[in-house]
CSV table of C-alpha atoms and ligand atoms in Angstrom, one decimal:
chain,number,residue,atom,x,y,z
K,14,UNK,CA,-0.6,0.0,0.4
K,15,UNK,CA,1.4,3.7,-0.8
K,16,UNK,CA,1.1,6.5,1.8
K,17,UNK,CA,0.5,9.3,0.2
K,18,UNK,CA,1.6,12.8,1.9
K,19,UNK,CA,-0.3,13.8,4.5
K,20,UNK,CA,-2.3,17.6,4.5
K,21,UNK,CA,-0.4,19.7,7.4
K,22,UNK,CA,-2.6,20.1,10.4
K,23,UNK,CA,-2.2,23.3,11.0
K,24,UNK,CA,-3.3,23.7,7.2
K,25,UNK,CA,-6.7,21.9,8.6
K,26,UNK,CA,-6.8,24.2,10.9
K,27,UNK,CA,-5.9,27.2,9.2
K,28,UNK,CA,-9.1,26.7,7.3
K,29,UNK,CA,-11.2,25.5,10.0
K,30,UNK,CA,-10.6,28.9,11.4
K,31,UNK,CA,-10.9,30.7,8.4
K,32,UNK,CA,-14.3,29.0,7.6
K,33,UNK,CA,-15.5,29.7,11.1
K,34,UNK,CA,-14.7,33.7,11.3
K,35,UNK,CA,-15.7,34.1,7.9
K,36,UNK,CA,-19.3,31.7,8.0
K,37,UNK,CA,-20.2,33.4,11.7
K,38,UNK,CA,-19.6,37.5,10.7
K,39,UNK,CA,-22.1,36.7,7.7
K,40,UNK,CA,-25.5,38.1,7.4
K,41,UNK,CA,-26.5,34.7,8.1
K,42,UNK,CA,-24.5,32.9,10.0
K,43,UNK,CA,-23.3,29.5,8.6
K,44,UNK,CA,-20.3,27.2,9.2
K,45,UNK,CA,-20.0,24.7,6.2
K,46,UNK,CA,-21.1,21.3,6.9
K,47,UNK,CA,-17.9,19.6,6.6
K,48,UNK,CA,-16.1,20.8,9.7
K,49,UNK,CA,-19.2,18.4,11.7
K,50,UNK,CA,-17.0,15.4,10.8
K,51,UNK,CA,-13.8,15.4,13.3
K,52,UNK,CA,-13.4,12.3,15.2
K,53,UNK,CA,-16.3,13.2,17.7
K,54,UNK,CA,-18.1,14.0,14.5
K,55,UNK,CA,-17.7,10.7,12.1
K,56,UNK,CA,-18.6,8.6,15.4
K,57,UNK,CA,-21.5,10.6,16.2
K,58,UNK,CA,-22.8,9.9,12.7
K,59,UNK,CA,-21.8,6.8,12.5
K,60,UNK,CA,-24.5,6.2,15.6
K,61,UNK,CA,-27.1,8.3,13.0
K,62,UNK,CA,-26.9,5.7,10.8
K,63,UNK,CA,-28.0,2.6,13.1
K,64,UNK,CA,-31.1,5.2,14.6
K,65,UNK,CA,-34.9,3.6,13.4
K,66,UNK,CA,-35.8,7.5,12.3
K,67,UNK,CA,-32.8,7.8,9.7
K,68,UNK,CA,-33.6,5.4,6.6
K,69,UNK,CA,-30.4,6.5,4.2
K,70,UNK,CA,-27.8,3.9,5.2
K,71,UNK,CA,-30.3,0.9,5.3
K,72,UNK,CA,-32.6,1.7,2.5
K,73,UNK,CA,-29.0,2.9,0.6
K,74,UNK,CA,-27.3,-0.1,1.3
K,75,UNK,CA,-30.2,-2.5,0.6
K,76,UNK,CA,-30.5,-0.9,-3.1
K,77,UNK,CA,-26.4,-1.6,-3.3
K,78,UNK,CA,-27.4,-5.5,-2.9
K,79,UNK,CA,-29.9,-6.1,-5.1
K,80,UNK,CA,-27.9,-3.8,-7.7
K,81,UNK,CA,-24.6,-4.9,-7.8
K,82,UNK,CA,-24.9,-7.9,-10.4
K,83,UNK,CA,-25.6,-5.2,-12.8
K,84,UNK,CA,-23.3,-3.3,-11.8
K,85,UNK,CA,-21.1,-5.6,-12.3
K,86,UNK,CA,-22.0,-6.0,-16.0
K,87,UNK,CA,-21.5,-2.5,-16.6
K,88,UNK,CA,-18.1,-1.7,-15.5
K,89,UNK,CA,-15.2,-3.1,-16.8
K,90,UNK,CA,-13.2,-5.9,-14.2
K,91,UNK,CA,-9.7,-4.0,-13.5
K,92,UNK,CA,-11.2,-1.1,-13.2
K,93,UNK,CA,-10.0,2.1,-10.4
K,94,UNK,CA,-12.5,2.7,-7.8
K,95,UNK,CA,-11.9,6.1,-6.6
K,96,UNK,CA,-14.1,6.5,-3.3
K,97,UNK,CA,-15.0,10.3,-2.7
K,98,UNK,CA,-14.9,10.6,1.5
K,99,UNK,CA,-13.0,7.9,3.8
K,100,UNK,CA,-15.4,4.5,2.0
K,101,UNK,CA,-18.3,3.2,4.4
K,102,UNK,CA,-17.5,-0.7,5.8
K,103,UNK,CA,-20.4,-1.7,5.4
K,104,UNK,CA,-20.4,-0.1,1.8
K,105,UNK,CA,-17.3,-0.2,-0.1
K,106,UNK,CA,-16.6,-4.1,0.1
K,107,UNK,CA,-20.5,-4.5,-1.5
K,108,UNK,CA,-19.1,-2.6,-4.4
K,109,UNK,CA,-15.5,-4.3,-4.4
K,110,UNK,CA,-16.8,-7.9,-4.0
K,111,UNK,CA,-18.8,-7.6,-7.6
K,112,UNK,CA,-16.3,-5.8,-9.6
K,113,UNK,CA,-13.1,-7.3,-9.0
K,114,UNK,CA,-11.3,-3.7,-9.0
K,115,UNK,CA,-7.4,-3.6,-9.4
K,116,UNK,CA,-7.5,-0.4,-7.1
K,117,UNK,CA,-8.9,1.5,-4.5
K,118,UNK,CA,-8.8,5.3,-3.9
K,119,UNK,CA,-10.5,6.4,-1.1
K,120,UNK,CA,-9.8,10.6,-1.2
K,121,UNK,CA,-10.8,12.1,2.2
K,122,UNK,CA,-9.9,15.2,4.4
K,123,UNK,CA,-9.1,13.9,7.6
K,124,UNK,CA,-5.8,11.5,7.4
K,125,UNK,CA,-6.3,9.4,10.8
K,126,UNK,CA,-9.3,8.5,10.0
K,127,UNK,CA,-8.2,7.4,6.0
K,128,UNK,CA,-5.5,5.6,7.3
K,129,UNK,CA,-7.3,3.7,9.1
K,130,UNK,CA,-10.0,2.4,7.1
K,131,UNK,CA,-8.1,2.1,4.3
K,132,UNK,CA,-5.9,-0.6,6.3
K,133,UNK,CA,-8.7,-2.2,7.5
K,134,UNK,CA,-10.1,-2.9,3.7
K,135,UNK,CA,-6.3,-3.5,2.8
K,136,UNK,CA,-6.9,-6.8,5.2
K,137,UNK,CA,-10.4,-7.9,3.8
K,138,UNK,CA,-9.0,-7.6,0.6
K,139,UNK,CA,-5.3,-8.5,0.1
K,140,UNK,CA,-4.9,-7.8,-3.7
K,141,UNK,CA,-6.3,-4.8,-4.0
K,142,UNK,CA,-3.8,-1.8,-4.6
K,143,UNK,CA,-5.6,0.2,-2.0
K,144,UNK,CA,-4.0,3.8,-2.0
K,145,UNK,CA,-5.3,6.7,0.0
K,146,UNK,CA,-5.3,10.8,-0.6
K,147,UNK,CA,-5.5,12.7,1.8
K,148,UNK,CA,-6.9,15.3,0.3
K,149,UNK,CA,-10.4,17.9,0.2
K,150,UNK,CA,-12.3,16.0,-2.8
K,151,UNK,CA,-14.1,19.2,-2.9
K,152,UNK,CA,-11.1,21.2,-3.9
K,153,UNK,CA,-8.9,20.6,-6.8
K,154,UNK,CA,-6.3,17.1,-5.9
K,155,UNK,CA,-4.2,14.5,-8.5
K,156,UNK,CA,-5.1,10.9,-9.0
K,157,UNK,CA,-2.2,8.6,-8.1
K,158,UNK,CA,0.1,7.9,-11.0
K,159,UNK,CA,0.0,4.1,-10.9
K,160,UNK,CA,-4.2,4.1,-12.0
K,161,UNK,CA,-3.5,6.3,-15.3
K,162,UNK,CA,-4.2,3.5,-17.7
K,163,UNK,CA,-7.0,1.5,-15.3
K,164,UNK,CA,-10.7,2.1,-16.3
K,165,UNK,CA,-11.8,4.6,-13.5
K,166,UNK,CA,-15.3,4.1,-11.4
K,167,UNK,CA,-15.7,7.6,-9.1
K,168,UNK,CA,-18.0,6.1,-5.7
K,169,UNK,CA,-19.9,9.3,-4.1
K,170,UNK,CA,-22.9,7.0,-2.1
K,171,UNK,CA,-24.7,8.2,2.0
K,172,UNK,CA,-26.4,11.4,-0.8
K,173,UNK,CA,-23.4,12.8,0.4
K,174,UNK,CA,-24.5,15.9,-2.5
K,175,UNK,CA,-26.9,16.8,-1.1
K,176,UNK,CA,-24.6,18.7,1.7
K,177,UNK,CA,-23.6,20.7,-1.3
K,178,UNK,CA,-26.1,23.7,-2.9
K,179,UNK,CA,-26.9,23.2,-6.3
K,180,UNK,CA,-24.2,25.9,-7.7
K,181,UNK,CA,-21.2,24.1,-5.6
K,182,UNK,CA,-23.2,20.2,-6.4
K,183,UNK,CA,-22.7,20.7,-10.0
K,184,UNK,CA,-19.0,22.2,-9.1
K,185,UNK,CA,-17.8,19.2,-7.5
K,186,UNK,CA,-19.2,17.4,-10.3
K,187,UNK,CA,-17.6,19.5,-12.5
K,188,UNK,CA,-14.4,18.4,-11.1
K,189,UNK,CA,-15.2,15.0,-10.8
K,190,UNK,CA,-15.5,14.7,-13.5
K,191,UNK,CA,-12.0,16.7,-15.8
K,192,UNK,CA,-10.7,14.0,-12.1
K,193,UNK,CA,-12.0,11.0,-14.1
K,194,UNK,CA,-11.8,11.2,-17.4
K,195,UNK,CA,-13.0,10.7,-20.4
K,196,UNK,CA,-14.6,7.0,-20.3
K,197,UNK,CA,-15.5,7.1,-16.6
K,198,UNK,CA,-18.5,6.1,-14.3
K,199,UNK,CA,-19.6,7.6,-11.6
K,200,UNK,CA,-21.9,5.6,-9.0
K,201,UNK,CA,-23.7,7.7,-6.9
K,202,UNK,CA,-26.4,8.0,-4.2
K,203,UNK,CA,-28.9,10.7,-3.6
K,204,UNK,CA,-31.9,10.9,-1.1
K,205,UNK,CA,-35.6,11.5,-2.3
K,206,UNK,CA,-37.9,14.4,-1.8
K,207,UNK,CA,-40.4,12.4,0.0
K,208,UNK,CA,-43.4,13.6,3.5
K,209,UNK,CA,-42.4,16.2,5.6
K,210,UNK,CA,-42.3,14.2,8.9
K,211,UNK,CA,-40.0,11.7,7.7
K,212,UNK,CA,-37.7,13.8,6.7
K,213,UNK,CA,-38.4,15.8,10.0
K,214,UNK,CA,-38.1,12.9,12.2
K,215,UNK,CA,-34.5,11.4,9.6
K,216,UNK,CA,-32.9,14.6,11.1
K,217,UNK,CA,-34.9,15.1,14.3
K,218,UNK,CA,-34.1,11.3,16.2
K,219,UNK,CA,-36.1,11.1,19.4
K,220,UNK,CA,-32.9,9.7,21.1
K,221,UNK,CA,-31.2,13.1,20.7
K,222,UNK,CA,-28.5,11.9,18.7
K,223,UNK,CA,-28.8,14.2,15.3
K,224,UNK,CA,-28.8,17.0,18.5
K,225,UNK,CA,-25.2,15.8,19.8
K,226,UNK,CA,-23.4,15.8,16.1
K,227,UNK,CA,-24.7,18.9,15.2
K,228,UNK,CA,-23.6,20.8,18.7
K,229,UNK,CA,-20.4,18.7,18.6
K,230,UNK,CA,-19.1,21.5,16.3
K,231,UNK,CA,-19.5,23.7,18.7
K,232,UNK,CA,-16.8,21.6,21.3
K,233,UNK,CA,-14.5,21.9,18.0
K,234,UNK,CA,-14.6,25.2,17.6
K,235,UNK,CA,-14.4,25.7,21.3
K,236,UNK,CA,-11.5,23.5,21.3
K,237,UNK,CA,-9.4,23.9,18.0
K,238,UNK,CA,-10.0,27.9,18.1
K,239,UNK,CA,-9.7,28.8,20.8
K,240,UNK,CA,-13.3,29.5,21.5
K,241,UNK,CA,-15.8,30.2,24.4
K,242,UNK,CA,-19.1,29.5,23.2
K,243,UNK,CA,-22.0,28.2,25.6
K,244,UNK,CA,-22.3,24.7,23.6
K,245,UNK,CA,-25.9,24.8,26.1
K,246,UNK,CA,-27.2,28.0,25.6
K,247,UNK,CA,-27.8,26.7,21.8
K,248,UNK,CA,-30.3,24.1,20.4
K,249,UNK,CA,-30.2,21.9,17.4
K,250,UNK,CA,-33.2,22.2,14.9
K,251,UNK,CA,-34.2,21.0,12.3
K,252,UNK,CA,-36.9,22.5,9.1
K,253,UNK,CA,-37.6,21.7,5.4
K,254,UNK,CA,-37.1,24.3,3.1
K,255,UNK,CA,-40.1,23.2,0.8
K,256,UNK,CA,-39.0,25.8,-2.1
K,257,UNK,CA,-35.1,24.7,-2.0
K,258,UNK,CA,-36.2,21.9,-1.6
K,259,UNK,CA,-33.4,20.2,1.5
K,260,UNK,CA,-33.5,19.7,5.5
K,261,UNK,CA,-32.0,22.4,7.3
K,262,UNK,CA,-30.0,22.2,10.2
K,263,UNK,CA,-29.9,25.0,12.7
K,264,UNK,CA,-27.8,25.6,15.7
K,265,UNK,CA,-30.3,28.3,17.4
K,266,UNK,CA,-29.0,30.7,20.3
K,267,UNK,CA,-32.2,29.6,24.0
K,268,UNK,CA,-30.9,32.9,24.6
K,269,UNK,CA,-28.4,36.2,23.9
K,270,UNK,CA,-24.7,35.2,23.5
K,271,UNK,CA,-22.0,36.9,23.3
K,272,UNK,CA,-18.8,34.5,23.0
K,273,UNK,CA,-14.6,34.6,21.7
K,274,UNK,CA,-13.8,32.2,19.0
K,275,UNK,CA,-9.7,32.8,17.9
K,276,UNK,CA,-9.6,36.5,19.7
K,277,UNK,CA,-12.5,37.4,17.7
K,278,UNK,CA,-16.1,38.7,19.5
K,279,UNK,CA,-19.4,37.3,18.6
K,280,UNK,CA,-23.3,38.7,19.2
K,281,UNK,CA,-25.8,35.7,18.6
K,282,UNK,CA,-29.1,37.4,19.8
K,283,UNK,CA,-31.7,35.0,21.5
K,284,UNK,CA,-33.5,33.6,18.7
K,285,UNK,CA,-30.8,33.9,16.0
K,286,UNK,CA,-28.7,30.6,14.3
K,287,UNK,CA,-25.5,29.3,13.1
K,288,UNK,CA,-26.6,27.5,9.6
K,289,UNK,CA,-24.7,24.3,10.1
K,290,UNK,CA,-26.0,21.8,7.7
K,291,UNK,CA,-27.9,20.8,4.5
K,292,UNK,CA,-29.3,18.0,2.8
K,293,UNK,CA,-31.4,18.5,-0.1
K,294,UNK,CA,-33.8,16.3,-1.7
K,295,UNK,CA,-33.6,15.6,-5.6
K,296,UNK,CA,-37.0,14.3,-6.8
K,297,UNK,CA,-36.3,11.8,-10.5
K,298,UNK,CA,-36.1,14.6,-13.0
K,299,UNK,CA,-34.2,16.4,-10.4
K,300,UNK,CA,-31.3,14.0,-9.1
K,301,UNK,CA,-30.5,13.3,-13.2
K,302,UNK,CA,-30.2,17.5,-14.8
K,303,UNK,CA,-28.0,17.9,-11.1
K,304,UNK,CA,-25.5,15.3,-13.0
K,305,UNK,CA,-26.7,16.3,-16.8
K,306,UNK,CA,-25.5,20.1,-15.8
K,307,UNK,CA,-22.5,18.9,-13.9
K,308,UNK,CA,-20.8,16.9,-17.1
K,309,UNK,CA,-22.2,13.2,-16.2
K,310,UNK,CA,-24.9,11.7,-18.5
K,311,UNK,CA,-27.0,8.9,-16.0
K,312,UNK,CA,-27.7,5.6,-17.8
K,313,UNK,CA,-29.3,3.9,-14.8
K,314,UNK,CA,-30.9,4.6,-11.9
K,315,UNK,CA,-32.6,2.1,-8.9
K,316,UNK,CA,-34.3,2.4,-6.3
K,317,UNK,CA,-36.0,0.8,-3.2
K,318,UNK,CA,-39.6,-0.6,-3.4
K,319,UNK,CA,-40.8,3.1,-1.1
K,320,UNK,CA,-38.3,5.6,-3.9
K,321,UNK,CA,-37.0,6.5,-0.8
K,322,UNK,CA,-33.2,6.4,-2.6
K,323,UNK,CA,-32.0,6.4,-5.7
K,324,UNK,CA,-28.5,5.6,-6.5
K,325,UNK,CA,-27.7,6.4,-10.3
K,326,UNK,CA,-24.9,5.5,-12.5
K,327,UNK,CA,-23.8,8.0,-14.6
K,328,UNK,CA,-20.9,8.4,-17.4
K,329,UNK,CA,-18.3,10.9,-18.4
K,330,UNK,CA,-20.2,13.2,-20.8
K,331,UNK,CA,-17.6,13.5,-24.0
K,332,UNK,CA,-16.4,16.6,-24.6
K,333,UNK,CA,-18.6,17.7,-27.7
K,334,UNK,CA,-22.1,16.3,-26.5
K,335,UNK,CA,-25.4,17.1,-27.8
K,336,UNK,CA,-26.0,18.5,-31.2
C,32,AVJ,C1,-24.1,12.5,5.5
C,32,AVJ,C2,-24.7,14.6,4.3
C,32,AVJ,C3,-25.7,12.3,4.5
C,32,AVJ,O1,-27.3,14.7,5.2
C,32,AVJ,O2,-28.3,12.8,5.6
C,32,AVJ,C4,-27.4,13.3,8.8
C,32,AVJ,C5,-25.6,14.4,7.1
C,32,AVJ,N1,-26.9,15.1,9.3
C,32,AVJ,N2,-28.4,13.7,9.4
C,32,AVJ,C6,-27.8,13.3,5.8
C,32,AVJ,C7,-26.9,14.3,8.1
C,32,AVJ,C8,-27.6,15.5,10.5
C,32,AVJ,C9,-26.2,13.1,6.0
C,32,AVJ,N3,-25.2,13.2,4.6
């Protein structure tokens, strides 16, 4: 297994600080959702995926089990699978078993989490060339040279695309397109629009795990950016924004609060909020249009019997596409 040089930890902290200071000063205060996933955040998200009301993970896994023979028939053997994210111990092996790729390249911002999951996978697939890349997949990066000649399959499960507003989602898909090149495929999961009650239940569970997950952002800011935010003064709030077709997660101040982060003072009035996450939901047409706008032509789409979640296989558009 080849190791890739890590991004220095202080670069990460500097990026986190810049995002938080700019985000908390913005007219609509917001922090990019990627900062929810520190070590504790990843643990809590893992717990979320097992909650009874959080349907996406188990639904997507069930779809994967159903469709892998079909995927295997459509993807050439000996491909390089490039996963955007560290990979899940449940989903990734289903794909790797089905298509027997030559290489697996997980790309994730969190170095230690990535090294660990890559090592576990290498143990289970000894013949596979596992090449983790520490990078923020939303920014530009290069693939390891050794996989140049292999057919490419991008893997972006979990409805992570839903974290991005459509404009950024389009940029991201276009970047995947240019990174993976002509002839590549992309296998992507998208959560579907459904009745509001079920959506809210999925993002505001009675167990309170999602609330802990969101509030952990404030704990992380306090720890890593020398902050003194009174975490107990904020509550997690999941709202459905119908016109933008997304769940929004906010941290709402329950009283007037004043605090500092990295030496900068902030005031939040009672009832005001920090927007911590979006989770966009797509209908069948919206999902396909998003892919098309991002340079990918959908070739097959599968859902569960309840149409709660969709898995789409798309092909890189040739540079000259359309009449
Ligand atoms: C990891 C972005 C797919 O939007 O469902 C779950 C994150 N946040 N509960 C989602 C999340 C709160 C999740 N994604």
